[in-house]
Tab-separated table of N, CA and C in Angstrom:
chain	number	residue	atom	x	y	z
U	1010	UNK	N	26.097	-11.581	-2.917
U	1010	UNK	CA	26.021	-10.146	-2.721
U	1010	UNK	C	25.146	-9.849	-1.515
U	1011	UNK	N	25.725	-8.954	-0.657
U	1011	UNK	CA	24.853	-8.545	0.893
U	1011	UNK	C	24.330	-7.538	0.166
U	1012	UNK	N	23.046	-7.670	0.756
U	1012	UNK	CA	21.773	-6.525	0.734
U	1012	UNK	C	21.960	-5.765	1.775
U	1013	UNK	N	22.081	-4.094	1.935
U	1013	UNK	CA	22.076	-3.752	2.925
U	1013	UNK	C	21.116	-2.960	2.902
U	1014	UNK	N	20.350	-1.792	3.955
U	1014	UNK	CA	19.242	-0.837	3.820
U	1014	UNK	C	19.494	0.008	4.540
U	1015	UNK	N	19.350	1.389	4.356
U	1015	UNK	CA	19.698	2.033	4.855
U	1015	UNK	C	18.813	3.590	5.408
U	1016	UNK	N	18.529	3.925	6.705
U	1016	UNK	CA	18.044	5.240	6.600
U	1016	UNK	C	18.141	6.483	7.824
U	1017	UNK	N	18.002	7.556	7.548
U	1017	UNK	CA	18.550	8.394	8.601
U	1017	UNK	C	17.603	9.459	8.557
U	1018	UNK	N	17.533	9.798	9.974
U	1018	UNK	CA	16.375	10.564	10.257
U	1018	UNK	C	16.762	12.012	10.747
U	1019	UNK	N	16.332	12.892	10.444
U	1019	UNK	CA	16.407	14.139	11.163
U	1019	UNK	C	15.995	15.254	11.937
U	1020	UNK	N	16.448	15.285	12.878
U	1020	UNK	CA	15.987	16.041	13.976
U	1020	UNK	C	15.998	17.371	13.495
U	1021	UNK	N	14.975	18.593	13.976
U	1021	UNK	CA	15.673	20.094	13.682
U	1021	UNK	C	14.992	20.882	14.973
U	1022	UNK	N	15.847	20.945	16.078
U	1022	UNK	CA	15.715	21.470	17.301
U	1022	UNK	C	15.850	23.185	17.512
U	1023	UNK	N	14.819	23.702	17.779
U	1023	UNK	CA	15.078	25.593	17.782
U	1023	UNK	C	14.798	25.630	18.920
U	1024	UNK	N	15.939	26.599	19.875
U	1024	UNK	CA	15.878	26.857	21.590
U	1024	UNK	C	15.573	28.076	21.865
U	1025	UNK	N	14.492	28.358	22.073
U	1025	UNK	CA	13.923	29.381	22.750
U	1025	UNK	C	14.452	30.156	24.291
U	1026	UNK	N	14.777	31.183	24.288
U	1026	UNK	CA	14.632	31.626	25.850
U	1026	UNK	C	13.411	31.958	26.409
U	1027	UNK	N	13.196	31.856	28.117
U	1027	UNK	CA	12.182	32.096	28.530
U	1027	UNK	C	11.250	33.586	27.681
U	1028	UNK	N	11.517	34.383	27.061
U	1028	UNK	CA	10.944	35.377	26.195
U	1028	UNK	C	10.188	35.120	24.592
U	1029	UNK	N	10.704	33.735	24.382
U	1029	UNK	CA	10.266	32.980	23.009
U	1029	UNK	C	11.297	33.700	22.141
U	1030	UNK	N	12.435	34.100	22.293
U	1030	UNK	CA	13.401	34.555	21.601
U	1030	UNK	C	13.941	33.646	20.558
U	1031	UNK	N	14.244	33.374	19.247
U	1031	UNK	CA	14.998	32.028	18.701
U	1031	UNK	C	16.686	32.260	19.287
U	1032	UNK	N	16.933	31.792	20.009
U	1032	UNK	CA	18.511	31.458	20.153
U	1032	UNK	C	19.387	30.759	19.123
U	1033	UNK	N	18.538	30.137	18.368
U	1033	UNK	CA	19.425	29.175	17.366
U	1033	UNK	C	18.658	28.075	17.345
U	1034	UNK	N	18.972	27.134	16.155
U	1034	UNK	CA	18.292	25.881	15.725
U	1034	UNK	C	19.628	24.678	15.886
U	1035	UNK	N	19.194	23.432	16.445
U	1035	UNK	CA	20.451	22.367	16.264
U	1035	UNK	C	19.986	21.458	15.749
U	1036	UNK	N	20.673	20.510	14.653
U	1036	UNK	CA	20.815	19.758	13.651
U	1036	UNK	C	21.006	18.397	14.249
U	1037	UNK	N	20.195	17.397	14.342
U	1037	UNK	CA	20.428	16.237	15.152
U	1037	UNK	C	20.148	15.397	14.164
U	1038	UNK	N	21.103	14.398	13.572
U	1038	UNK	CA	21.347	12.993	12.505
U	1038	UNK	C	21.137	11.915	13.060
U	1039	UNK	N	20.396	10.626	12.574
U	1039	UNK	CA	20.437	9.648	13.400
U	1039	UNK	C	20.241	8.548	11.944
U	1040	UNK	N	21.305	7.487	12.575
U	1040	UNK	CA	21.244	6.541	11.391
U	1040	UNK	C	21.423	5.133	11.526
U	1041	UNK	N	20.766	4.280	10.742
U	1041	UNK	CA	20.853	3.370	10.998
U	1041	UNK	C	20.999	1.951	9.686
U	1042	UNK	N	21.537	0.996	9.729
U	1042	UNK	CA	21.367	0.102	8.786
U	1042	UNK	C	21.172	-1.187	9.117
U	1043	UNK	N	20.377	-1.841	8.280
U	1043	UNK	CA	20.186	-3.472	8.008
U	1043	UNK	C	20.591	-3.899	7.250
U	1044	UNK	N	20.680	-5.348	7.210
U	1044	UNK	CA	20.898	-6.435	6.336
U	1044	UNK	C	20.235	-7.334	5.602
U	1045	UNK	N	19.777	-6.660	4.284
U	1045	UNK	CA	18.817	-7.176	3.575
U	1045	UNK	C	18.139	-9.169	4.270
U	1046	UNK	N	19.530	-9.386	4.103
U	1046	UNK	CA	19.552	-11.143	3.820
U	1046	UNK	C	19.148	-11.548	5.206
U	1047	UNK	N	19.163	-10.580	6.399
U	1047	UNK	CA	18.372	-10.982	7.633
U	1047	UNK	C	17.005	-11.105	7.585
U	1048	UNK	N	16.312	-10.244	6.863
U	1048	UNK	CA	15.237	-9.801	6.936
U	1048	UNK	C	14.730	-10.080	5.287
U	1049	UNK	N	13.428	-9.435	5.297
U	1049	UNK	CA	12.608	-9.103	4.095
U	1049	UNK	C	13.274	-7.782	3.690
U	1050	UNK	N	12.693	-7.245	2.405
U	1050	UNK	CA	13.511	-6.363	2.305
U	1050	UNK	C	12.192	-5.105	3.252
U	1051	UNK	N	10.779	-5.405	3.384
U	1051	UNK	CA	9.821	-4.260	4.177
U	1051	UNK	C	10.776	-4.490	5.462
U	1052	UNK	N	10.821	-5.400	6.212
U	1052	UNK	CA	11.267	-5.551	7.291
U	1052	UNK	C	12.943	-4.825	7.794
U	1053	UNK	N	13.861	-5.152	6.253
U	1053	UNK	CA	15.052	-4.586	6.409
U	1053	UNK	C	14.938	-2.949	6.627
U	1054	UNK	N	13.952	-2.309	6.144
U	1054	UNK	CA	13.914	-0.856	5.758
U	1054	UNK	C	13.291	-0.753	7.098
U	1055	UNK	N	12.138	-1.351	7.669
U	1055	UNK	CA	11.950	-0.785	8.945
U	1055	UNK	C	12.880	-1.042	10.401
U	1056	UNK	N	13.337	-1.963	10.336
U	1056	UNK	CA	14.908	-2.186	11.101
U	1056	UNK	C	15.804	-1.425	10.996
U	1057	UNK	N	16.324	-0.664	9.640
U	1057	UNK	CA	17.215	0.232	9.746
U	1057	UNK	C	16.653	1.791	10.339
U	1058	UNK	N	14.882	2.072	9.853
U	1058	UNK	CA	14.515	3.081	10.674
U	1058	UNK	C	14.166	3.197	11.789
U	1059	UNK	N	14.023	1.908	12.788
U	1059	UNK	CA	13.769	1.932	14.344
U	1059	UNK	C	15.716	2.293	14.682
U	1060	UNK	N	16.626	1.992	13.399
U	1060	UNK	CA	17.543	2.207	14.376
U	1060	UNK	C	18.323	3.374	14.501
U	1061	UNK	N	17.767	4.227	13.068
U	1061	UNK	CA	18.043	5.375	13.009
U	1061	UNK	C	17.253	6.242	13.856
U	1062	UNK	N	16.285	6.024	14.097
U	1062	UNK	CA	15.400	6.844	15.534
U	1062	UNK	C	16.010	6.800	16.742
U	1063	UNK	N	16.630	5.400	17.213
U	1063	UNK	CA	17.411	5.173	18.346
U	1063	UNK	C	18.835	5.478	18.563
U	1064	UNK	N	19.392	5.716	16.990
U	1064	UNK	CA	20.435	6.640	17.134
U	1064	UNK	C	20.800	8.271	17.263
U	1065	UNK	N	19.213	8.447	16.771
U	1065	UNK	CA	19.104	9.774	16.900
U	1065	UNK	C	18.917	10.415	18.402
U	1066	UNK	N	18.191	9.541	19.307
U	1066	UNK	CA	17.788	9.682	20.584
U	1066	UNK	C	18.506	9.950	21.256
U	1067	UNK	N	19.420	8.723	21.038
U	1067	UNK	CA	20.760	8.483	21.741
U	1067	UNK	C	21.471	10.003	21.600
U	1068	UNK	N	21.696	10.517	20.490
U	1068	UNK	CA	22.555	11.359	20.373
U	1068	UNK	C	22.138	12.976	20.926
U	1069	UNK	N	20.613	12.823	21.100
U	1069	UNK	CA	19.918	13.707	21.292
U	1069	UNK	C	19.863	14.031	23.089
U	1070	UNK	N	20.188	13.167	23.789
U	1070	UNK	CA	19.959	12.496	24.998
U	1070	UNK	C	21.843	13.131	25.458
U	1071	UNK	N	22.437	12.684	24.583
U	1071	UNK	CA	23.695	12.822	25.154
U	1071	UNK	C	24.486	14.007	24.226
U	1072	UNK	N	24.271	14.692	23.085
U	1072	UNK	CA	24.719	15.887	22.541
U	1072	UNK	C	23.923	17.276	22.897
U	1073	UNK	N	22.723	16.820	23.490
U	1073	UNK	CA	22.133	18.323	23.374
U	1073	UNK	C	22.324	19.080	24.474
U	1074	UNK	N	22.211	19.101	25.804
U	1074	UNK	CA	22.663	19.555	26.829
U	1074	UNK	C	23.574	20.205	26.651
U	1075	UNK	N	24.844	20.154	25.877
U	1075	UNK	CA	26.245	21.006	25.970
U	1075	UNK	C	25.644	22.049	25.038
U	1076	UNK	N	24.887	21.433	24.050
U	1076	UNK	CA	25.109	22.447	22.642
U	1076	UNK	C	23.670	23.377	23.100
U	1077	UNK	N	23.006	23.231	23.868
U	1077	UNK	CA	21.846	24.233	24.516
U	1077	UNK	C	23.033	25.101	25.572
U	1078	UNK	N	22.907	24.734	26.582
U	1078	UNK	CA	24.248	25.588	27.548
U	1078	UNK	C	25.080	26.766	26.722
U	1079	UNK	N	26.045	25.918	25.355
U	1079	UNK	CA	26.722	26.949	24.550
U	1079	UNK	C	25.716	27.905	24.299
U	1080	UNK	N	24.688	28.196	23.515
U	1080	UNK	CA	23.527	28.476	23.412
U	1080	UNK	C	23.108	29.676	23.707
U	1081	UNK	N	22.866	29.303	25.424
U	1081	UNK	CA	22.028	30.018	26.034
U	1081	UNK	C	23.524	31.120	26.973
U	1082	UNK	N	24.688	30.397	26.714
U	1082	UNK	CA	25.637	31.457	27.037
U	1082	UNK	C	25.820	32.348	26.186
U	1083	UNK	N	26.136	31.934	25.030
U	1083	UNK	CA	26.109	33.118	23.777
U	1083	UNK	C	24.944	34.442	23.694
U	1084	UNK	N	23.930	33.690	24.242
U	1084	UNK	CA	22.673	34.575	24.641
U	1084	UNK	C	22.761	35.706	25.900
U	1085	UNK	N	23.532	35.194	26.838
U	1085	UNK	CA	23.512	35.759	27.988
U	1085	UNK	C	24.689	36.805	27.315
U	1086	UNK	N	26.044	36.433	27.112
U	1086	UNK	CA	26.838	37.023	26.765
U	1086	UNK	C	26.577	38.297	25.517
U	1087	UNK	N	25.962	38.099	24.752
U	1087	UNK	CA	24.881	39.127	24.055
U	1087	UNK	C	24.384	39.734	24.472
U	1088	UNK	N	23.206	39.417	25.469
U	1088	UNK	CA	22.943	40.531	26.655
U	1088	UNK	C	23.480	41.848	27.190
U	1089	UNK	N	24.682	41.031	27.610
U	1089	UNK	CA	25.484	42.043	28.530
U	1089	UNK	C	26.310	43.191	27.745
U	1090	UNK	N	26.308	42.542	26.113
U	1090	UNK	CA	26.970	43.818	25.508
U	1090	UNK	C	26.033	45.021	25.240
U	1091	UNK	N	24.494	44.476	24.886
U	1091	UNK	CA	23.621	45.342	24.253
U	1091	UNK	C	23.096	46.245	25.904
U	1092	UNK	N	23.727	45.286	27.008
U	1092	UNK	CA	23.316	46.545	28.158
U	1092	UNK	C	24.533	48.064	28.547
């Protein structure tokens, strides 16, 4: 029987406009797993959380840029109705 371990970390990102306005909050998951039988099982649990941090990064690094932009257009576009 494989031992596996497992854990996932979560990000909770709120984007401000230059006014400290909340624009919205984004939800960033990051996950990762080991293999008991590689490791100890302390060691398996911290292997799967260095890799859930590094998946989270990763995703954070390469998802957030679009989903700030959407964001801060929805913001602008709000603007222009309430002017």
């Amino acid at each position: 029987t494989l031992t596996f371990f497992e854990a996932s970390i979560e990000y909770q990102i709120t984007v401000l406009d230059h006014a400290g306005k909340d624009l919205g909050k984004l939800r960033i998951v990051g996950y990762g797993k080991a293999e008991g039988a590689m490791f100890g099982s302390g060691e398996a649990v911290g292997e799967a959380t260095m890799l859930a941090i590094r998946d989270g990064g990763a995703r954070i690094a390469t998802e957030l840029s679009p989903r700030i932009a959407a964001l801060l257009a929805a913001s602008e576009e709000t603007k222009g109705l309430e002017q």
